[in-house]
């Protein structure tokens, strides 16, 4: 069955005919394995933007470009060669050349794939679709006009037999042959996210003597793996919804990459838009900027960079500071208000220090109150994309604004209304000003501050809850809700362990957090056996399809190990030895390794961990410092809040700064900090986040970890990618809570 990707549909002039062709192709291609894009952006090396109305990828036909002209036969005044004269102007032009337009787009496609040598035998065709003209009308016109050889697809030829005949009789612009399965997969990859991802080189240090396969050798092999075409990633990254959209994704599913690509695509298609890409953890600044820059270059053939676009794509930390304005600070200054600082937030919090999340929410709440009192205009952006959305909510009533989550409501209020008609928003009188492009991605299992899984009405209030719950998709098929179940980053056995320990699936006292519905487990990539009823035995297993990281298939040893020590000194001494061994024996440079300190007092843990590693002669970078080989900095002049990694140094961090980052080998210390308070959801979440940072291996350690928790950990490690547990009512329910929403399967 063919798959369709509608990149944007806002009811603009010309869309009716294109959608008519798309709808016809859904029938014509229903038995084929085609992928069909509507308005795929193609940029040439000459900096010319071509946007085919329809780009069809097919294993037999190769590439087919379809240019749609929604004109009736009566509008044609004459045709000579490829030039068409019209009685009335078509988008301001009295003479058009649709086949030449399609041919130029086909040449842009050929240019795009010329760097893929395996695709040089893929055939390319171009034709013109006239959905308002039948074949009989066109043939009758031949007695009046001097028709050229333009390949024409008429409105009554959008049937399986007629369309197949038309394509096969269309001359090729580039000759080729039908594709075998491997070549078709490569073709899809070339037009997909996976085929354009930046892949950092794996530098393999030489071995002086014959040795077993090292971890760096495994990574080098894994880097050669081509990322397969992922339809859902394309549906998220390349579509621009005309309103709200929620992306719920498992850790490591690529949410950050897709949001960055989405922002880049928005800018290239709408360079006049003001776009905000917002995130919670400051350590993600460099990663976000690099991702946006990559996708701008990739989709413009190097013509546009982030440096060129940064006045229109604002990459913003949720809060911000004087030296680096964030989202809240930008909106406050736009409204003419003085942004709150740390002291102001402390005062607003009753004289108590606030967590980073609480600080952002307090600031947003007070800004909204001031805007209401002074009738201030907050509209500054055309689209707001939020990453790490789970860290920008809290169940505390005093942090909310009018019973809404303050940050989300501020983001909504900062947006200009979407122009044009927006389908499926509910009451007609609400739609014209209600639709705004707020797009957020989250994984509630990674929240460190709150147990809340907000419902739609809690984000936007009762009146606008329908932004998400009123229908499942917009015109053309762009979904309001996407659920990402495939984890590309973390190997399957480690991800299963992260979920099992984070939720307490094998905890003697019952689950701490978890999912109580079968579809909830399926949404994050698990197969489920058994009834999800208290006291019943349930088995969950993760398939290779949803965990495509191939390290487990290449490496014969354990990916996740756990050791307990009598003293903290012994634990940290072993940590230093493990880091050194990974460097010298496994070939993993220090900057491929990451040390995460668990616990509620992680700053002290980072200090003693730094001391132990430096005593062993290792180069160490503490996340957030200005320089390497310096202890955790308390002086702001020695800090770089955006810093997370330094070449040639092993990073030491806490869980908060680790969020959104990753490493090939993750060393997690302080397991006992979780074990002593293993019933706390927040500490279990810390462990989940730490484990899910790994791209390959995890070394887990603790000091005098309580025996019951130690046994639980060992039971999880022994289970592999299948966990059998006794169902119980979790303290924190992670079920999706969009009231009345029919979410995609």
PDB file of N, CA, C and O in Angstrom, residues 615-673:
ATOM      1  N   UNK A 615      42.831  12.394  40.053  1.00  0.00           N
ATOM      2  CA  UNK A 615      43.901  11.705  40.791  1.00  0.00           C
ATOM      3  C   UNK A 615      44.468  10.558  39.955  1.00  0.00           C
ATOM      4  O   UNK A 615      45.667  10.254  40.021  1.00  0.00           O
ATOM      5  N   UNK A 616      43.619   9.952  39.141  1.00  0.00           N
ATOM      6  CA  UNK A 616      44.064   8.860  38.279  1.00  0.00           C
ATOM      7  C   UNK A 616      44.754   9.363  37.013  1.00  0.00           C
ATOM      8  O   UNK A 616      45.160   8.557  36.165  1.00  0.00           O
ATOM      9  N   UNK A 617      44.882  10.673  36.874  1.00  0.00           N
ATOM     10  CA  UNK A 617      45.591  11.249  35.735  1.00  0.00           C
ATOM     11  C   UNK A 617      44.759  11.415  34.484  1.00  0.00           C
ATOM     12  O   UNK A 617      45.309  11.618  33.395  1.00  0.00           O
ATOM     13  N   UNK A 618      43.429  11.353  34.617  1.00  0.00           N
ATOM     14  CA  UNK A 618      42.547  11.485  33.455  1.00  0.00           C
ATOM     15  C   UNK A 618      42.162  12.944  33.225  1.00  0.00           C
ATOM     16  O   UNK A 618      42.044  13.729  34.177  1.00  0.00           O
ATOM     17  N   UNK A 619      41.955  13.310  31.957  1.00  0.00           N
ATOM     18  CA  UNK A 619      41.464  14.645  31.625  1.00  0.00           C
ATOM     19  C   UNK A 619      39.951  14.665  31.792  1.00  0.00           C
ATOM     20  O   UNK A 619      39.236  13.833  31.209  1.00  0.00           O
ATOM     21  N   UNK A 620      39.463  15.633  32.567  1.00  0.00           N
ATOM     22  CA  UNK A 620      38.055  15.656  32.980  1.00  0.00           C
ATOM     23  C   UNK A 620      37.437  17.008  32.656  1.00  0.00           C
ATOM     24  O   UNK A 620      38.060  18.059  32.880  1.00  0.00           O
ATOM     25  N   UNK A 621      36.227  16.974  32.148  1.00  0.00           N
ATOM     26  CA  UNK A 621      35.451  18.197  31.958  1.00  0.00           C
ATOM     27  C   UNK A 621      34.162  18.080  32.751  1.00  0.00           C
ATOM     28  O   UNK A 621      33.382  17.139  32.559  1.00  0.00           O
ATOM     29  N   UNK A 622      33.920  19.014  33.654  1.00  0.00           N
ATOM     30  CA  UNK A 622      32.673  19.059  34.420  1.00  0.00           C
ATOM     31  C   UNK A 622      31.671  19.894  33.630  1.00  0.00           C
ATOM     32  O   UNK A 622      31.941  21.061  33.312  1.00  0.00           O
ATOM     33  N   UNK A 623      30.556  19.312  33.263  1.00  0.00           N
ATOM     34  CA  UNK A 623      29.551  20.010  32.450  1.00  0.00           C
ATOM     35  C   UNK A 623      29.164  21.326  33.104  1.00  0.00           C
ATOM     36  O   UNK A 623      28.862  21.379  34.302  1.00  0.00           O
ATOM     37  N   UNK A 624      29.182  22.385  32.318  1.00  0.00           N
ATOM     38  CA  UNK A 624      28.849  23.706  32.831  1.00  0.00           C
ATOM     39  C   UNK A 624      30.048  24.546  33.180  1.00  0.00           C
ATOM     40  O   UNK A 624      29.904  25.732  33.500  1.00  0.00           O
ATOM     41  N   UNK A 625      31.253  23.956  33.127  1.00  0.00           N
ATOM     42  CA  UNK A 625      32.469  24.714  33.396  1.00  0.00           C
ATOM     43  C   UNK A 625      32.947  25.438  32.144  1.00  0.00           C
ATOM     44  O   UNK A 625      32.604  25.068  31.013  1.00  0.00           O
ATOM     45  N   UNK A 626      33.802  26.421  32.350  1.00  0.00           N
ATOM     46  CA  UNK A 626      34.396  27.144  31.234  1.00  0.00           C
ATOM     47  C   UNK A 626      35.552  26.366  30.626  1.00  0.00           C
ATOM     48  O   UNK A 626      35.765  26.385  29.414  1.00  0.00           O
ATOM     49  N   UNK A 627      36.310  25.667  31.482  1.00  0.00           N
ATOM     50  CA  UNK A 627      37.500  24.956  31.022  1.00  0.00           C
ATOM     51  C   UNK A 627      37.521  23.535  31.566  1.00  0.00           C
ATOM     52  O   UNK A 627      36.801  23.197  32.503  1.00  0.00           O
ATOM     53  N   UNK A 628      38.412  22.714  30.976  1.00  0.00           N
ATOM     54  CA  UNK A 628      38.597  21.363  31.448  1.00  0.00           C
ATOM     55  C   UNK A 628      39.589  21.299  32.594  1.00  0.00           C
ATOM     56  O   UNK A 628      40.339  22.252  32.872  1.00  0.00           O
ATOM     57  N   UNK A 629      39.562  20.151  33.292  1.00  0.00           N
ATOM     58  CA  UNK A 629      40.476  19.889  34.408  1.00  0.00           C
ATOM     59  C   UNK A 629      40.367  20.932  35.508  1.00  0.00           C
ATOM     60  O   UNK A 629      41.353  21.321  36.140  1.00  0.00           O
ATOM     61  N   UNK A 630      39.151  21.416  35.716  1.00  0.00           N
ATOM     62  CA  UNK A 630      38.849  22.299  36.849  1.00  0.00           C
ATOM     63  C   UNK A 630      37.629  21.731  37.554  1.00  0.00           C
ATOM     64  O   UNK A 630      36.717  21.199  36.910  1.00  0.00           O
ATOM     65  N   UNK A 631      37.599  21.822  38.890  1.00  0.00           N
ATOM     66  CA  UNK A 631      36.472  21.255  39.645  1.00  0.00           C
ATOM     67  C   UNK A 631      35.183  22.013  39.351  1.00  0.00           C
ATOM     68  O   UNK A 631      35.209  23.085  38.725  1.00  0.00           O
ATOM     69  N   UNK A 632      34.029  21.478  39.777  1.00  0.00           N
ATOM     70  CA  UNK A 632      32.759  22.176  39.540  1.00  0.00           C
ATOM     71  C   UNK A 632      32.839  23.631  39.957  1.00  0.00           C
ATOM     72  O   UNK A 632      33.174  23.954  41.108  1.00  0.00           O
ATOM     73  N   UNK A 633      32.571  24.528  39.014  1.00  0.00           N
ATOM     74  CA  UNK A 633      32.777  25.954  39.256  1.00  0.00           C
ATOM     75  C   UNK A 633      31.570  26.568  39.953  1.00  0.00           C
ATOM     76  O   UNK A 633      30.421  26.312  39.582  1.00  0.00           O
ATOM     77  N   UNK A 634      31.856  27.388  40.953  1.00  0.00           N
ATOM     78  CA  UNK A 634      30.807  28.162  41.627  1.00  0.00           C
ATOM     79  C   UNK A 634      30.862  29.633  41.231  1.00  0.00           C
ATOM     80  O   UNK A 634      29.882  30.357  41.380  1.00  0.00           O
ATOM     81  N   UNK A 635      32.011  30.082  40.734  1.00  0.00           N
ATOM     82  CA  UNK A 635      32.190  31.454  40.262  1.00  0.00           C
ATOM     83  C   UNK A 635      31.666  31.544  38.828  1.00  0.00           C
ATOM     84  O   UNK A 635      32.112  30.802  37.947  1.00  0.00           O
ATOM     85  N   UNK A 636      30.742  32.442  38.567  1.00  0.00           N
ATOM     86  CA  UNK A 636      30.121  32.535  37.248  1.00  0.00           C
ATOM     87  C   UNK A 636      31.141  32.822  36.152  1.00  0.00           C
ATOM     88  O   UNK A 636      30.935  32.461  34.988  1.00  0.00           O
ATOM     89  N   UNK A 637      32.267  33.459  36.555  1.00  0.00           N
ATOM     90  CA  UNK A 637      33.288  33.752  35.547  1.00  0.00           C
ATOM     91  C   UNK A 637      34.018  32.498  35.079  1.00  0.00           C
ATOM     92  O   UNK A 637      34.693  32.508  34.048  1.00  0.00           O
ATOM     93  N   UNK A 638      33.867  31.410  35.816  1.00  0.00           N
ATOM     94  CA  UNK A 638      34.488  30.135  35.436  1.00  0.00           C
ATOM     95  C   UNK A 638      33.464  29.145  34.890  1.00  0.00           C
ATOM     96  O   UNK A 638      33.757  27.964  34.755  1.00  0.00           O
ATOM     97  N   UNK A 639      32.270  29.662  34.585  1.00  0.00           N
ATOM     98  CA  UNK A 639      31.200  28.783  34.117  1.00  0.00           C
ATOM     99  C   UNK A 639      30.867  29.034  32.647  1.00  0.00           C
ATOM    100  O   UNK A 639      31.016  30.145  32.138  1.00  0.00           O
ATOM    101  N   UNK A 640      30.434  27.978  31.998  1.00  0.00           N
ATOM    102  CA  UNK A 640      29.834  28.045  30.665  1.00  0.00           C
ATOM    103  C   UNK A 640      28.583  27.186  30.725  1.00  0.00           C
ATOM    104  O   UNK A 640      28.638  25.977  30.516  1.00  0.00           O
ATOM    105  N   UNK A 641      27.463  27.805  31.049  1.00  0.00           N
ATOM    106  CA  UNK A 641      26.236  27.043  31.298  1.00  0.00           C
ATOM    107  C   UNK A 641      25.805  26.197  30.098  1.00  0.00           C
ATOM    108  O   UNK A 641      25.062  25.237  30.255  1.00  0.00           O
ATOM    109  N   UNK A 642      26.287  26.567  28.897  1.00  0.00           N
ATOM    110  CA  UNK A 642      25.922  25.801  27.707  1.00  0.00           C
ATOM    111  C   UNK A 642      26.860  24.626  27.468  1.00  0.00           C
ATOM    112  O   UNK A 642      26.596  23.791  26.610  1.00  0.00           O
ATOM    113  N   UNK A 643      27.967  24.572  28.192  1.00  0.00           N
ATOM    114  CA  UNK A 643      28.977  23.568  27.904  1.00  0.00           C
ATOM    115  C   UNK A 643      28.607  22.184  28.411  1.00  0.00           C
ATOM    116  O   UNK A 643      28.105  22.030  29.528  1.00  0.00           O
ATOM    117  N   UNK A 644      28.886  21.169  27.589  1.00  0.00           N
ATOM    118  CA  UNK A 644      28.649  19.805  28.032  1.00  0.00           C
ATOM    119  C   UNK A 644      29.796  18.863  27.686  1.00  0.00           C
ATOM    120  O   UNK A 644      30.025  17.883  28.387  1.00  0.00           O
ATOM    121  N   UNK A 645      30.517  19.139  26.627  1.00  0.00           N
ATOM    122  CA  UNK A 645      31.554  18.220  26.176  1.00  0.00           C
ATOM    123  C   UNK A 645      32.787  19.012  25.768  1.00  0.00           C
ATOM    124  O   UNK A 645      32.687  20.133  25.266  1.00  0.00           O
ATOM    125  N   UNK A 646      33.952  18.406  25.975  1.00  0.00           N
ATOM    126  CA  UNK A 646      35.216  19.016  25.597  1.00  0.00           C
ATOM    127  C   UNK A 646      36.081  17.936  24.954  1.00  0.00           C
ATOM    128  O   UNK A 646      36.246  16.850  25.526  1.00  0.00           O
ATOM    129  N   UNK A 647      36.591  18.174  23.754  1.00  0.00           N
ATOM    130  CA  UNK A 647      37.402  17.141  23.085  1.00  0.00           C
ATOM    131  C   UNK A 647      38.537  16.642  23.973  1.00  0.00           C
ATOM    132  O   UNK A 647      39.232  17.431  24.622  1.00  0.00           O
ATOM    133  N   UNK A 648      38.699  15.316  24.008  1.00  0.00           N
ATOM    134  CA  UNK A 648      39.788  14.716  24.759  1.00  0.00           C
ATOM    135  C   UNK A 648      39.570  14.637  26.253  1.00  0.00           C
ATOM    136  O   UNK A 648      40.487  14.274  26.995  1.00  0.00           O
ATOM    137  N   UNK A 649      38.354  14.958  26.724  1.00  0.00           N
ATOM    138  CA  UNK A 649      38.032  14.929  28.156  1.00  0.00           C
ATOM    139  C   UNK A 649      36.802  14.059  28.383  1.00  0.00           C
ATOM    140  O   UNK A 649      35.887  14.037  27.558  1.00  0.00           O
ATOM    141  N   UNK A 650      36.755  13.365  29.523  1.00  0.00           N
ATOM    142  CA  UNK A 650      35.555  12.646  29.910  1.00  0.00           C
ATOM    143  C   UNK A 650      34.662  13.622  30.674  1.00  0.00           C
ATOM    144  O   UNK A 650      35.131  14.340  31.569  1.00  0.00           O
ATOM    145  N   UNK A 651      33.396  13.678  30.293  1.00  0.00           N
ATOM    146  CA  UNK A 651      32.459  14.609  30.929  1.00  0.00           C
ATOM    147  C   UNK A 651      31.893  13.997  32.209  1.00  0.00           C
ATOM    148  O   UNK A 651      31.495  12.834  32.234  1.00  0.00           O
ATOM    149  N   UNK A 652      31.851  14.813  33.271  1.00  0.00           N
ATOM    150  CA  UNK A 652      31.188  14.459  34.526  1.00  0.00           C
ATOM    151  C   UNK A 652      29.992  15.388  34.686  1.00  0.00           C
ATOM    152  O   UNK A 652      30.132  16.609  34.559  1.00  0.00           O
ATOM    153  N   UNK A 653      28.823  14.831  34.953  1.00  0.00           N
ATOM    154  CA  UNK A 653      27.620  15.644  34.997  1.00  0.00           C
ATOM    155  C   UNK A 653      26.602  15.043  35.949  1.00  0.00           C
ATOM    156  O   UNK A 653      26.753  13.901  36.411  1.00  0.00           O
ATOM    157  N   UNK A 654      25.565  15.830  36.239  1.00  0.00           N
ATOM    158  CA  UNK A 654      24.399  15.270  36.913  1.00  0.00           C
ATOM    159  C   UNK A 654      23.346  14.948  35.864  1.00  0.00           C
ATOM    160  O   UNK A 654      23.544  15.170  34.664  1.00  0.00           O
ATOM    161  N   UNK A 655      22.203  14.418  36.285  1.00  0.00           N
ATOM    162  CA  UNK A 655      21.189  13.974  35.333  1.00  0.00           C
ATOM    163  C   UNK A 655      20.548  15.153  34.612  1.00  0.00           C
ATOM    164  O   UNK A 655      20.279  15.084  33.406  1.00  0.00           O
ATOM    165  N   UNK A 656      20.325  16.257  35.312  1.00  0.00           N
ATOM    166  CA  UNK A 656      19.651  17.402  34.701  1.00  0.00           C
ATOM    167  C   UNK A 656      20.428  17.890  33.485  1.00  0.00           C
ATOM    168  O   UNK A 656      19.863  18.112  32.407  1.00  0.00           O
ATOM    169  N   UNK A 657      21.743  18.041  33.633  1.00  0.00           N
ATOM    170  CA  UNK A 657      22.548  18.526  32.502  1.00  0.00           C
ATOM    171  C   UNK A 657      22.729  17.459  31.433  1.00  0.00           C
ATOM    172  O   UNK A 657      22.994  17.767  30.278  1.00  0.00           O
ATOM    173  N   UNK A 658      22.587  16.191  31.810  1.00  0.00           N
ATOM    174  CA  UNK A 658      22.775  15.108  30.835  1.00  0.00           C
ATOM    175  C   UNK A 658      21.597  14.980  29.884  1.00  0.00           C
ATOM    176  O   UNK A 658      21.738  14.412  28.797  1.00  0.00           O
ATOM    177  N   UNK A 659      20.447  15.509  30.258  1.00  0.00           N
ATOM    178  CA  UNK A 659      19.247  15.317  29.441  1.00  0.00           C
ATOM    179  C   UNK A 659      19.463  15.861  28.034  1.00  0.00           C
ATOM    180  O   UNK A 659      19.994  16.942  27.842  1.00  0.00           O
ATOM    181  N   UNK A 660      19.057  15.055  27.066  1.00  0.00           N
ATOM    182  CA  UNK A 660      19.197  15.453  25.675  1.00  0.00           C
ATOM    183  C   UNK A 660      20.551  15.131  25.077  1.00  0.00           C
ATOM    184  O   UNK A 660      20.732  15.229  23.868  1.00  0.00           O
ATOM    185  N   UNK A 661      21.503  14.741  25.912  1.00  0.00           N
ATOM    186  CA  UNK A 661      22.835  14.393  25.431  1.00  0.00           C
ATOM    187  C   UNK A 661      23.010  12.878  25.440  1.00  0.00           C
ATOM    188  O   UNK A 661      22.164  12.145  25.954  1.00  0.00           O
ATOM    189  N   UNK A 662      24.126  12.407  24.918  1.00  0.00           N
ATOM    190  CA  UNK A 662      24.336  10.966  24.805  1.00  0.00           C
ATOM    191  C   UNK A 662      25.819  10.661  24.697  1.00  0.00           C
ATOM    192  O   UNK A 662      26.639  11.560  24.465  1.00  0.00           O
ATOM    193  N   UNK A 663      26.162   9.386  24.839  1.00  0.00           N
ATOM    194  CA  UNK A 663      27.551   8.951  24.720  1.00  0.00           C
ATOM    195  C   UNK A 663      27.571   7.470  24.388  1.00  0.00           C
ATOM    196  O   UNK A 663      26.597   6.742  24.625  1.00  0.00           O
ATOM    197  N   UNK A 664      28.717   7.009  23.865  1.00  0.00           N
ATOM    198  CA  UNK A 664      28.842   5.588  23.530  1.00  0.00           C
ATOM    199  C   UNK A 664      28.907   4.726  24.782  1.00  0.00           C
ATOM    200  O   UNK A 664      28.313   3.644  24.834  1.00  0.00           O
ATOM    201  N   UNK A 665      29.632   5.189  25.777  1.00  0.00           N
ATOM    202  CA  UNK A 665      29.748   4.466  27.046  1.00  0.00           C
ATOM    203  C   UNK A 665      29.369   5.408  28.177  1.00  0.00           C
ATOM    204  O   UNK A 665      29.961   6.477  28.328  1.00  0.00           O
ATOM    205  N   UNK A 666      28.378   5.019  28.955  1.00  0.00           N
ATOM    206  CA  UNK A 666      27.904   5.833  30.072  1.00  0.00           C
ATOM    207  C   UNK A 666      28.238   5.117  31.378  1.00  0.00           C
ATOM    208  O   UNK A 666      27.844   3.962  31.577  1.00  0.00           O
ATOM    209  N   UNK A 667      28.981   5.803  32.239  1.00  0.00           N
ATOM    210  CA  UNK A 667      29.271   5.304  33.582  1.00  0.00           C
ATOM    211  C   UNK A 667      28.312   6.004  34.541  1.00  0.00           C
ATOM    212  O   UNK A 667      28.303   7.235  34.630  1.00  0.00           O
ATOM    213  N   UNK A 668      27.501   5.219  35.247  1.00  0.00           N
ATOM    214  CA  UNK A 668      26.532   5.791  36.194  1.00  0.00           C
ATOM    215  C   UNK A 668      26.981   5.425  37.603  1.00  0.00           C
ATOM    216  O   UNK A 668      27.115   4.241  37.933  1.00  0.00           O
ATOM    217  N   UNK A 669      27.234   6.438  38.430  1.00  0.00           N
ATOM    218  CA  UNK A 669      27.697   6.197  39.797  1.00  0.00           C
ATOM    219  C   UNK A 669      26.627   6.654  40.791  1.00  0.00           C
ATOM    220  O   UNK A 669      25.805   7.522  40.494  1.00  0.00           O
ATOM    221  N   UNK A 670      26.644   6.044  41.973  1.00  0.00           N
ATOM    222  CA  UNK A 670      25.701   6.435  43.020  1.00  0.00           C
ATOM    223  C   UNK A 670      24.378   5.714  42.954  1.00  0.00           C
ATOM    224  O   UNK A 670      23.341   6.271  43.354  1.00  0.00           O
ATOM    225  N   UNK A 671      24.388   4.457  42.481  1.00  0.00           N
ATOM    226  CA  UNK A 671      23.141   3.691  42.425  1.00  0.00           C
ATOM    227  C   UNK A 671      22.494   3.575  43.800  1.00  0.00           C
ATOM    228  O   UNK A 671      21.262   3.524  43.920  1.00  0.00           O
ATOM    229  N   UNK A 672      23.320   3.579  44.840  1.00  0.00           N
ATOM    230  CA  UNK A 672      22.788   3.485  46.203  1.00  0.00           C
ATOM    231  C   UNK A 672      21.909   4.667  46.557  1.00  0.00           C
ATOM    232  O   UNK A 672      21.008   4.566  47.403  1.00  0.00           O
ATOM    233  N   UNK A 673      22.160   5.835  45.927  1.00  0.00           N
ATOM    234  CA  UNK A 673      21.330   7.013  46.184  1.00  0.00           C
ATOM    235  C   UNK A 673      19.880   6.737  45.789  1.00  0.00           C
ATOM    236  O   UNK A 673      18.953   7.209  46.442  1.00  0.00           O
TER     237      UNK A 673
END
